[in-house]
């Protein structure tokens, strides 16, 4: 089954919004074995929607359209679809009831715009939206399935999981493609590629490999046709012999998830002292449900007074060595462990930039520390990107340093 | 000038990566007055790249291609472009020198893959990439400008700012479109649309309006042809009379930026006590350069023991009222103000979900508090989305509560 995604929205074309919906849908479709051959972002106009339907309906097995279903008059996808498919608009009582209930919960009444949202083309299957007021729609036309979904991310995700995936499953052959992921950290792309060059040369025809870099992590994606799974497993086992030092794990693992696994297994706890990363490490940890089992909390010691007052960094250390120093980050890591009573801790201090750098400590200079039940280790990094990238890379580097210590302690 | 963006990458089609590059480029082009009429994500294959070039070159004034320029063998954009434009590949000594310097800084040597990156088609203008090893390229073909950029976000952004924008500026007429943004918070889209219905009816033909919702914030975008700027200003002044209660500000303002402005103006300081938001509020604050002027730091009191030990929440409060309670969030806000010596503080405690809810306190129940030099106020929220959305909406709601207090204190 071949599919394309059409995202309707001037807000994407003007760069005001990133199209994260298409990534979610593409990921879900790929997992099902549906081949996504293109994603198109188009204008919120009847002409652009009609043109996109002309280009995709009949050519593809599946077309998923997102956006343009909101209650305001700048949203026109539904009308364009109804016109294109020659449908009449009818009020759907179940949808109307759902809208009424949702608004009642928010303590507001039904508007004329909301009533319009309960009108749907008479030749579509309605996909109920329990998270919002705009329903999804499922059409069949010239051999294509055409599905229209709201653009609000959590509403769209809800309808995909509840209705789209279960609806598509019975229509799919058992074939299709599969992916396997191996997550690495610590080697730049070209260097990793060089180390893997002989390995890639021996890759059988049924498998292909791709490098997906992100903030120091590189995911290796193996793609194959169903039936070649055992072959992929064998090649991945081989990979563990070639680059054992940089493999984090497989599948949808991330460094923070691996840290979570290791802490849970050992029933150990973690705390964080963040200066330049400003809460980013804590946010990554808290993004994982159930983190309260091992995550005690953090001190975001952005000002020097907090480093001194809560974490116990001596004023003299900051005066003589500076807040961005090995001495400071060490005491921060040990201090937060003491204050929270955790078994492990992470600390960061640095200059995220763009300003605040000096000749000896340019923007991007970051010290990280990990304190274990046995000792405290430190690392200095020189990142030279923008503020957001420096913060993210520092956070991942610090979590990885902890991961390596935990993996070692387990052995 | 009309433009389309082509993002090359199987990692986007498989949903492993969100296409944030296109949003950045679209935003930059729109600011210049270039009309972005489409964004296309295509496969990392020679056939797909050629097809995309066939579809866009000659039809548009400008085509920007991102991705597929990395050092590994799964990246094939450069070769496809050279073939399409009938070019020969030649080593560019300046690019080679740049690659050598970059790698030396990272302490690694040149690989054969890196040497290949220094080869460029002989009929393009090279756009130097000081942030990475893959250069950008600028072609002219059949009336179109075709620009190829690497897919690594900070490298791409760097080349756009340094070379693409300055290169395009002299080619643009002084006309074009403009946008004005008004940021609102606190009213759902349909309710806002109803209140603005009469206003929208009187909008002159030269202006159009769109609603861009995101986590409780709705940005109103006014679009007009150059020349209608005064008209837009007048309508925006009118808007301040219709919805004064929910306007946060204009332009690229966010709630956290407005909080930063207000604190800086008043030379006041802020600290945060986060439980369910787990560092997300701190991260939003620290994303703003120069935040050390007003942001003291945070305590991410994820475990109850931290709420007690650092913030001074009595154990009896947690036992009797629970950690998710008005009493607890109040003491958290006052406690973090005391510990950090800040003038203002924010606190959050709640159940981010998906698990951990009870009948009386379902997942999504969140208490927020703001403590000012004069008093402490609280708010209860019932969010019912997924974990990530609950965390983000709680963070924005808490920052907005502080903003309202600060605006009031200024008056």
Short mmCIF file of C-alpha atoms in Angstrom, two decimals, chain A:
data_model
loop_
_atom_site.label_atom_id
_atom_site.label_comp_id
_atom_site.label_asym_id
_atom_site.label_seq_id
_atom_site.Cartn_x
_atom_site.Cartn_y
_atom_site.Cartn_z
CA UNK A 1 0.00 0.00 0.00
CA UNK A 2 1.37 3.39 -1.06
CA UNK A 3 0.36 6.56 0.75
CA UNK A 4 0.95 10.29 0.66
CA UNK A 5 0.19 12.88 3.31
CA UNK A 6 -1.21 16.31 2.56
CA UNK A 7 -0.93 18.91 5.33
CA UNK A 8 -3.21 21.90 4.78
CA UNK A 9 -2.09 25.09 6.45
CA UNK A 10 -0.78 28.53 5.64
CA UNK A 11 0.73 28.50 9.12
CA UNK A 12 3.16 25.79 7.94
CA UNK A 13 3.92 27.53 4.64
CA UNK A 14 4.70 30.76 6.47
CA UNK A 15 6.93 28.86 8.88
CA UNK A 16 4.86 29.70 11.95
CA UNK A 17 4.26 26.04 12.73
CA UNK A 18 6.36 22.94 12.21
CA UNK A 19 4.52 20.07 10.56
CA UNK A 20 4.89 17.51 13.32
CA UNK A 21 1.61 15.82 12.36
CA UNK A 22 3.02 14.35 9.17
CA UNK A 23 5.94 12.82 11.07
CA UNK A 24 3.54 11.12 13.47
CA UNK A 25 1.30 9.79 10.68
CA UNK A 26 4.29 8.66 8.62
CA UNK A 27 5.68 6.77 11.58
CA UNK A 28 2.37 5.03 12.29
CA UNK A 29 1.88 4.11 8.61
CA UNK A 30 5.43 2.78 8.30
CA UNK A 31 4.92 0.57 11.33
CA UNK A 32 1.84 -0.87 9.61
CA UNK A 33 3.90 -1.59 6.49
CA UNK A 34 2.41 1.27 4.44
CA UNK A 35 4.98 2.94 2.19
CA UNK A 36 4.85 6.75 2.51
CA UNK A 37 6.17 8.15 -0.77
CA UNK A 38 5.58 11.84 -0.19
CA UNK A 39 4.43 14.57 2.17
CA UNK A 40 3.02 17.80 0.76
CA UNK A 41 2.25 21.01 2.59
CA UNK A 42 -0.26 23.16 0.75
CA UNK A 43 -2.09 26.44 1.20
CA UNK A 44 -5.35 26.75 3.09
CA UNK A 45 -7.26 27.54 -0.12
CA UNK A 46 -9.93 25.65 -2.06
CA UNK A 47 -7.78 25.80 -5.20
CA UNK A 48 -4.74 24.24 -3.50
CA UNK A 49 -6.82 21.51 -1.85
CA UNK A 50 -8.52 20.62 -5.15
CA UNK A 51 -5.15 20.54 -6.92
CA UNK A 52 -3.73 18.23 -4.23
CA UNK A 53 -6.74 15.91 -4.53
CA UNK A 54 -6.34 15.87 -8.34
CA UNK A 55 -2.69 14.94 -7.91
CA UNK A 56 -3.17 12.16 -5.37
CA UNK A 57 -6.66 10.57 -5.60
CA UNK A 58 -6.59 7.63 -8.00
CA UNK A 59 -2.75 7.53 -8.06
CA UNK A 60 -2.28 6.30 -4.49
CA UNK A 61 -3.94 3.69 -2.30
CA UNK A 62 -4.21 6.09 0.60
CA UNK A 63 -4.24 9.88 1.00
CA UNK A 64 -4.29 11.39 4.50
CA UNK A 65 -5.13 15.08 4.75
CA UNK A 66 -4.60 17.02 7.98
CA UNK A 67 -5.68 20.50 8.98
CA UNK A 68 -8.22 23.05 7.88
CA UNK A 69 -11.06 21.61 10.00
CA UNK A 70 -11.14 24.18 12.80
CA UNK A 71 -14.21 26.17 13.76
CA UNK A 72 -13.10 29.47 12.18
CA UNK A 73 -13.74 30.75 8.71
CA UNK A 74 -10.12 30.38 7.61
CA UNK A 75 -10.57 26.58 7.69
CA UNK A 76 -12.02 25.27 4.46
CA UNK A 77 -10.89 21.68 3.97
CA UNK A 78 -14.27 20.10 4.75
CA UNK A 79 -16.16 22.22 2.23
CA UNK A 80 -13.52 21.57 -0.44
CA UNK A 81 -13.73 17.80 0.16
CA UNK A 82 -17.53 17.83 0.02
CA UNK A 83 -17.46 19.78 -3.26
CA UNK A 84 -14.78 17.51 -4.73
CA UNK A 85 -16.66 14.33 -3.83
CA UNK A 86 -20.08 15.79 -4.77
CA UNK A 87 -21.48 15.40 -1.26
CA UNK A 88 -24.24 17.18 0.66
CA UNK A 89 -23.53 18.44 4.18
CA UNK A 90 -25.68 16.88 6.92
CA UNK A 91 -25.65 17.39 10.68
CA UNK A 92 -24.33 14.30 12.49
CA UNK A 93 -26.13 14.05 15.84
CA UNK A 94 -23.39 11.99 17.52
CA UNK A 95 -20.80 14.59 16.57
CA UNK A 96 -23.03 17.42 17.80
CA UNK A 97 -23.52 15.64 21.12
CA UNK A 98 -19.76 15.13 21.45
CA UNK A 99 -19.10 18.85 20.79
CA UNK A 100 -21.74 19.86 23.33
CA UNK A 101 -20.20 17.58 26.00
CA UNK A 102 -16.65 18.79 25.36
CA UNK A 103 -17.63 22.45 25.60
CA UNK A 104 -19.70 21.84 28.73
CA UNK A 105 -16.57 20.41 30.39
CA UNK A 106 -14.70 23.60 29.51
CA UNK A 107 -17.64 25.60 30.86
CA UNK A 108 -18.58 27.25 27.57
CA UNK A 109 -21.66 27.04 25.33
CA UNK A 110 -22.17 26.02 21.72
CA UNK A 111 -21.50 28.69 19.06
CA UNK A 112 -22.79 28.79 15.48
CA UNK A 113 -19.26 27.87 14.40
CA UNK A 114 -19.40 24.77 16.61
CA UNK A 115 -22.75 23.78 15.09
CA UNK A 116 -21.14 23.95 11.64
CA UNK A 117 -18.48 21.53 12.87
CA UNK A 118 -21.18 18.90 13.42
CA UNK A 119 -22.06 19.01 9.70
CA UNK A 120 -20.30 16.34 7.63
CA UNK A 121 -20.43 15.22 3.97
CA UNK A 122 -23.12 12.54 3.55
CA UNK A 123 -20.84 10.10 1.71
CA UNK A 124 -18.09 9.72 4.32
CA UNK A 125 -17.61 7.52 7.34
CA UNK A 126 -17.28 9.79 10.39
CA UNK A 127 -14.26 9.22 12.66
CA UNK A 128 -15.28 10.43 16.12
CA UNK A 129 -12.95 12.89 17.86
CA UNK A 130 -13.29 12.55 21.64
CA UNK A 131 -10.49 15.10 22.19
CA UNK A 132 -11.92 17.99 20.19
CA UNK A 133 -14.75 19.42 18.17
CA UNK A 134 -13.68 18.59 14.59
CA UNK A 135 -14.49 15.01 13.47
CA UNK A 136 -12.31 13.00 11.09
CA UNK A 137 -13.71 11.71 7.77
CA UNK A 138 -13.04 8.59 5.69
CA UNK A 139 -13.88 8.66 1.95
CA UNK A 140 -13.42 6.14 -0.87
CA UNK A 141 -12.91 7.53 -4.37
CA UNK A 142 -11.43 6.09 -7.58
CA UNK A 143 -9.61 3.27 -5.77
CA UNK A 144 -8.14 5.58 -3.12
CA UNK A 145 -8.96 5.85 0.55
CA UNK A 146 -9.02 9.55 1.44
CA UNK A 147 -8.94 10.39 5.15
CA UNK A 148 -9.31 13.94 6.50
CA UNK A 149 -8.12 14.69 10.05
CA UNK A 150 -8.03 17.83 12.22
CA UNK A 151 -4.69 19.64 12.51
CA UNK A 152 -4.56 19.92 16.30
CA UNK A 153 -1.84 17.35 17.12
CA UNK A 154 -3.38 15.50 20.07
CA UNK A 155 -6.80 15.34 18.38
CA UNK A 156 -5.23 14.00 15.19
CA UNK A 157 -3.14 11.44 17.12
CA UNK A 158 -6.21 10.25 19.00
CA UNK A 159 -8.23 9.66 15.81
CA UNK A 160 -5.29 7.91 14.11
CA UNK A 161 -4.89 5.47 17.02
CA UNK A 162 -8.61 4.90 17.61
CA UNK A 163 -9.94 4.77 14.05
CA UNK A 164 -7.39 5.06 11.25
CA UNK A 165 -4.97 2.27 12.22
CA UNK A 166 -7.74 -0.23 13.16
CA UNK A 167 -9.54 0.67 9.91
CA UNK A 168 -6.48 0.16 7.72
CA UNK A 169 -5.17 -3.05 9.30
CA UNK A 170 -7.65 -5.49 7.68
CA UNK A 171 -6.95 -3.95 4.26
CA UNK A 172 -3.20 -4.61 4.34
CA UNK A 173 -1.45 -7.67 2.93
CA UNK A 174 0.82 -9.47 5.36
CA UNK A 175 3.86 -8.32 3.32
CA UNK A 176 5.35 -4.87 3.41
CA UNK A 177 8.57 -3.50 4.73
CA UNK A 178 10.09 -3.51 8.18
CA UNK A 179 12.62 -1.34 9.99
CA UNK A 180 15.14 -2.11 12.69
CA UNK A 181 16.95 0.65 14.58
CA UNK A 182 20.29 0.60 16.36
CA UNK A 183 21.07 3.71 18.42
CA UNK A 184 24.66 4.93 18.69
CA UNK A 185 26.23 7.85 20.52
CA UNK A 186 29.68 9.38 20.49
CA UNK A 187 31.01 9.21 16.93
CA UNK A 188 30.35 11.81 14.19
CA UNK A 189 28.56 10.56 11.07
CA UNK A 190 31.58 10.41 8.73
CA UNK A 191 33.72 8.58 11.29
CA UNK A 192 30.94 6.10 12.00
CA UNK A 193 30.45 5.59 8.27
CA UNK A 194 34.15 4.90 7.84
CA UNK A 195 34.14 2.31 10.62
CA UNK A 196 31.06 0.68 9.12
CA UNK A 197 32.23 0.78 5.52
CA UNK A 198 33.36 -2.89 5.35
CA UNK A 199 30.15 -3.91 7.17
CA UNK A 200 27.99 -1.99 4.68
CA UNK A 201 29.82 -3.58 1.73
CA UNK A 202 28.72 -7.02 2.95
CA UNK A 203 25.10 -5.99 3.54
CA UNK A 204 22.83 -8.37 1.57
CA UNK A 205 20.62 -6.92 -1.17
CA UNK A 206 17.46 -7.43 0.90
CA UNK A 207 18.63 -4.87 3.46
CA UNK A 208 19.53 -1.18 3.26
CA UNK A 209 21.02 1.04 5.94
CA UNK A 210 20.59 4.77 6.67
CA UNK A 211 22.23 7.15 9.17
CA UNK A 212 19.87 9.40 11.13
CA UNK A 213 21.88 11.90 13.22
CA UNK A 214 20.35 14.03 15.97
CA UNK A 215 22.29 16.00 18.63
CA UNK A 216 25.21 13.58 18.82
CA UNK A 217 23.05 10.47 18.64
CA UNK A 218 23.05 8.58 15.35
CA UNK A 219 20.35 6.02 14.73
CA UNK A 220 21.17 3.36 12.16
CA UNK A 221 18.05 2.30 10.32
CA UNK A 222 17.93 -1.06 8.59
CA UNK A 223 15.12 -1.41 6.07
CA UNK A 224 14.06 -4.67 4.48
CA UNK A 225 11.14 -6.47 2.87
CA UNK A 226 9.17 -8.72 5.21
CA UNK A 227 10.85 -12.13 5.28
CA UNK A 228 14.33 -10.69 5.76
CA UNK A 229 13.91 -10.15 9.52
CA UNK A 230 16.28 -12.96 10.52
CA UNK A 231 18.89 -11.59 8.16
CA UNK A 232 18.58 -8.17 9.80
CA UNK A 233 18.90 -9.68 13.28
CA UNK A 234 22.07 -11.45 12.22
CA UNK A 235 23.62 -8.27 10.78
CA UNK A 236 22.71 -6.36 13.96
CA UNK A 237 24.43 -9.01 16.09
CA UNK A 238 27.49 -8.49 13.87
CA UNK A 239 27.27 -4.75 14.51
CA UNK A 240 27.61 -5.35 18.26
CA UNK A 241 31.01 -6.93 17.56
CA UNK A 242 32.18 -4.00 15.36
CA UNK A 243 31.05 -0.97 17.43
CA UNK A 244 30.30 -2.28 20.94
CA UNK A 245 31.67 0.93 22.45
CA UNK A 246 29.07 3.26 20.94
CA UNK A 247 25.85 1.23 20.78
CA UNK A 248 23.17 2.48 23.19
CA UNK A 249 20.49 -0.02 22.26
CA UNK A 250 17.79 -0.81 19.71
CA UNK A 251 14.28 0.09 18.63
CA UNK A 252 12.80 3.34 19.89
CA UNK A 253 15.28 3.58 22.73
CA UNK A 254 16.76 6.96 23.66
CA UNK A 255 19.60 7.70 26.05
CA UNK A 256 17.16 8.96 28.70
CA UNK A 257 15.02 5.80 28.34
CA UNK A 258 18.11 3.62 28.74
CA UNK A 259 19.07 5.57 31.86
CA UNK A 260 15.53 5.01 33.15
CA UNK A 261 15.77 1.25 32.48
CA UNK A 262 19.12 0.93 34.23
CA UNK A 263 18.02 2.91 37.30
CA UNK A 264 14.76 0.95 37.55
CA UNK A 265 16.52 -2.42 37.25
CA UNK A 266 18.92 -1.48 40.04
CA UNK A 267 16.29 0.32 42.14
CA UNK A 268 18.58 3.32 42.31
CA UNK A 269 17.61 7.00 42.34
CA UNK A 270 18.81 10.07 40.47
CA UNK A 271 18.91 13.83 41.01
CA UNK A 272 20.20 16.63 38.78
CA UNK A 273 21.92 19.99 39.34
CA UNK A 274 21.53 22.10 36.20
CA UNK A 275 23.04 25.45 35.43
CA UNK A 276 23.46 26.08 31.67
CA UNK A 277 21.00 23.33 30.68
CA UNK A 278 18.36 25.14 32.77
CA UNK A 279 15.89 22.28 33.28
CA UNK A 280 16.38 20.50 29.94
CA UNK A 281 17.81 17.33 31.54
CA UNK A 282 14.96 17.23 34.07
CA UNK A 283 12.43 17.69 31.26
CA UNK A 284 13.90 14.77 29.31
CA UNK A 285 13.71 12.56 32.42
CA UNK A 286 10.17 13.66 33.29
CA UNK A 287 8.95 13.04 29.72
CA UNK A 288 9.06 9.32 30.61
CA UNK A 289 5.89 8.11 32.41
CA UNK A 290 6.60 6.50 35.77
CA UNK A 291 9.82 8.46 36.33
CA UNK A 292 8.86 9.11 39.94
CA UNK A 293 10.21 5.61 40.71
CA UNK A 294 13.81 6.75 40.25
CA UNK A 295 13.84 10.53 39.69
CA UNK A 296 13.98 12.51 42.94
CA UNK A 297 14.20 15.98 41.42
CA UNK A 298 16.57 18.75 40.42
CA UNK A 299 18.02 22.04 41.44
CA UNK A 300 18.23 24.45 38.52
CA UNK A 301 20.98 26.60 40.01
CA UNK A 302 21.05 29.30 37.36
CA UNK A 303 22.37 32.01 39.65
CA UNK A 304 25.59 31.60 41.59
CA UNK A 305 23.79 32.22 44.88
CA UNK A 306 21.76 29.03 44.39
CA UNK A 307 24.92 27.07 43.63
CA UNK A 308 26.27 28.30 46.96
CA UNK A 309 23.14 28.27 49.13
CA UNK A 310 21.50 25.00 48.08
CA UNK A 311 24.30 22.96 46.52
CA UNK A 312 27.12 24.04 48.83
CA UNK A 313 29.58 25.33 46.23
CA UNK A 314 32.05 27.48 48.23
CA UNK A 315 32.04 31.16 47.22
CA UNK A 316 35.81 30.94 46.93
CA UNK A 317 35.51 28.23 44.23
CA UNK A 318 33.32 30.49 42.14
CA UNK A 319 35.60 33.47 42.71
CA UNK A 320 38.86 31.68 41.95
CA UNK A 321 37.87 28.96 39.45
CA UNK A 322 34.64 30.48 38.12
CA UNK A 323 31.14 29.00 37.98
CA UNK A 324 32.11 27.27 34.73
CA UNK A 325 34.85 25.02 36.08
CA UNK A 326 35.58 21.42 36.93
CA UNK A 327 35.71 22.24 40.66
CA UNK A 328 32.27 23.86 40.57
CA UNK A 329 30.53 21.11 38.58
CA UNK A 330 31.96 18.47 40.89
CA UNK A 331 30.60 20.12 44.04
CA UNK A 332 27.26 20.71 42.27
CA UNK A 333 26.93 16.97 41.50
CA UNK A 334 27.91 15.94 45.01
CA UNK A 335 25.81 18.68 46.59
CA UNK A 336 22.56 17.73 44.84
CA UNK A 337 23.13 14.09 45.77
CA UNK A 338 23.46 15.10 49.39
CA UNK A 339 20.44 17.45 49.39
CA UNK A 340 18.13 14.94 47.69
CA UNK A 341 19.55 11.73 49.12
CA UNK A 342 19.81 10.16 45.66
CA UNK A 343 22.22 7.38 44.68
CA UNK A 344 23.38 9.02 41.44
CA UNK A 345 23.46 12.61 40.20
CA UNK A 346 24.25 14.67 37.11
CA UNK A 347 25.47 18.28 37.07
CA UNK A 348 26.08 20.82 34.29
CA UNK A 349 27.58 24.29 34.23
CA UNK A 350 28.59 26.22 31.14
CA UNK A 351 28.01 29.11 28.78
CA UNK A 352 25.05 28.36 26.52
CA UNK A 353 25.60 31.51 24.49
CA UNK A 354 25.31 33.45 22.32
CA UNK A 355 26.74 35.97 24.83
CA UNK A 356 28.64 35.51 28.08
CA UNK A 357 31.77 33.89 26.64
CA UNK A 358 35.36 35.00 27.27
CA UNK A 359 38.60 34.25 25.45
CA UNK A 360 39.55 31.38 27.76
CA UNK A 361 35.92 30.18 28.12
CA UNK A 362 34.09 30.85 24.84
CA UNK A 363 30.32 30.35 24.50
CA UNK A 364 29.72 26.61 24.23
CA UNK A 365 32.18 25.70 27.01
CA UNK A 366 30.37 23.21 29.23
CA UNK A 367 31.47 21.11 32.21
CA UNK A 368 29.41 18.05 33.09
CA UNK A 369 29.76 15.73 36.07
CA UNK A 370 28.26 12.43 37.14
CA UNK A 371 28.38 11.33 40.74
CA UNK A 372 27.91 7.63 41.55
CA UNK A 373 27.78 5.85 44.93
CA UNK A 374 31.55 5.36 44.48
CA UNK A 375 33.00 8.48 42.86
CA UNK A 376 32.48 11.63 40.79
CA UNK A 377 33.70 11.98 37.22
CA UNK A 378 33.79 15.05 34.98
CA UNK A 379 34.02 15.94 31.31
CA UNK A 380 34.65 19.22 29.49
CA UNK A 381 32.93 19.94 26.19
CA UNK A 382 33.37 22.71 23.64
CA UNK A 383 30.12 23.05 21.76
CA UNK A 384 29.99 25.79 19.17
CA UNK A 385 26.44 25.90 17.96
CA UNK A 386 23.50 28.09 18.83
CA UNK A 387 21.97 28.36 22.31
CA UNK A 388 19.29 25.73 21.78
CA UNK A 389 21.71 23.21 20.25
CA UNK A 390 24.34 23.82 22.96
CA UNK A 391 21.72 23.19 25.66
CA UNK A 392 20.39 20.02 24.03
CA UNK A 393 23.84 18.58 23.25
CA UNK A 394 25.03 19.27 26.80
CA UNK A 395 21.95 17.51 28.18
CA UNK A 396 22.40 14.42 26.01
CA UNK A 397 26.15 14.31 26.72
CA UNK A 398 25.50 14.43 30.47
CA UNK A 399 22.83 11.71 30.32
CA UNK A 400 25.18 9.56 28.24
CA UNK A 401 28.00 9.94 30.75
CA UNK A 402 25.62 8.68 33.43
CA UNK A 403 24.48 5.84 31.17
CA UNK A 404 28.08 4.66 30.67
CA UNK A 405 28.66 4.67 34.44
CA UNK A 406 25.43 2.72 35.03
CA UNK A 407 26.23 0.15 32.32
CA UNK A 408 29.66 -0.33 33.90
CA UNK A 409 28.23 -0.66 37.41
CA UNK A 410 25.84 -3.37 36.20
CA UNK A 411 28.58 -5.50 34.72
#
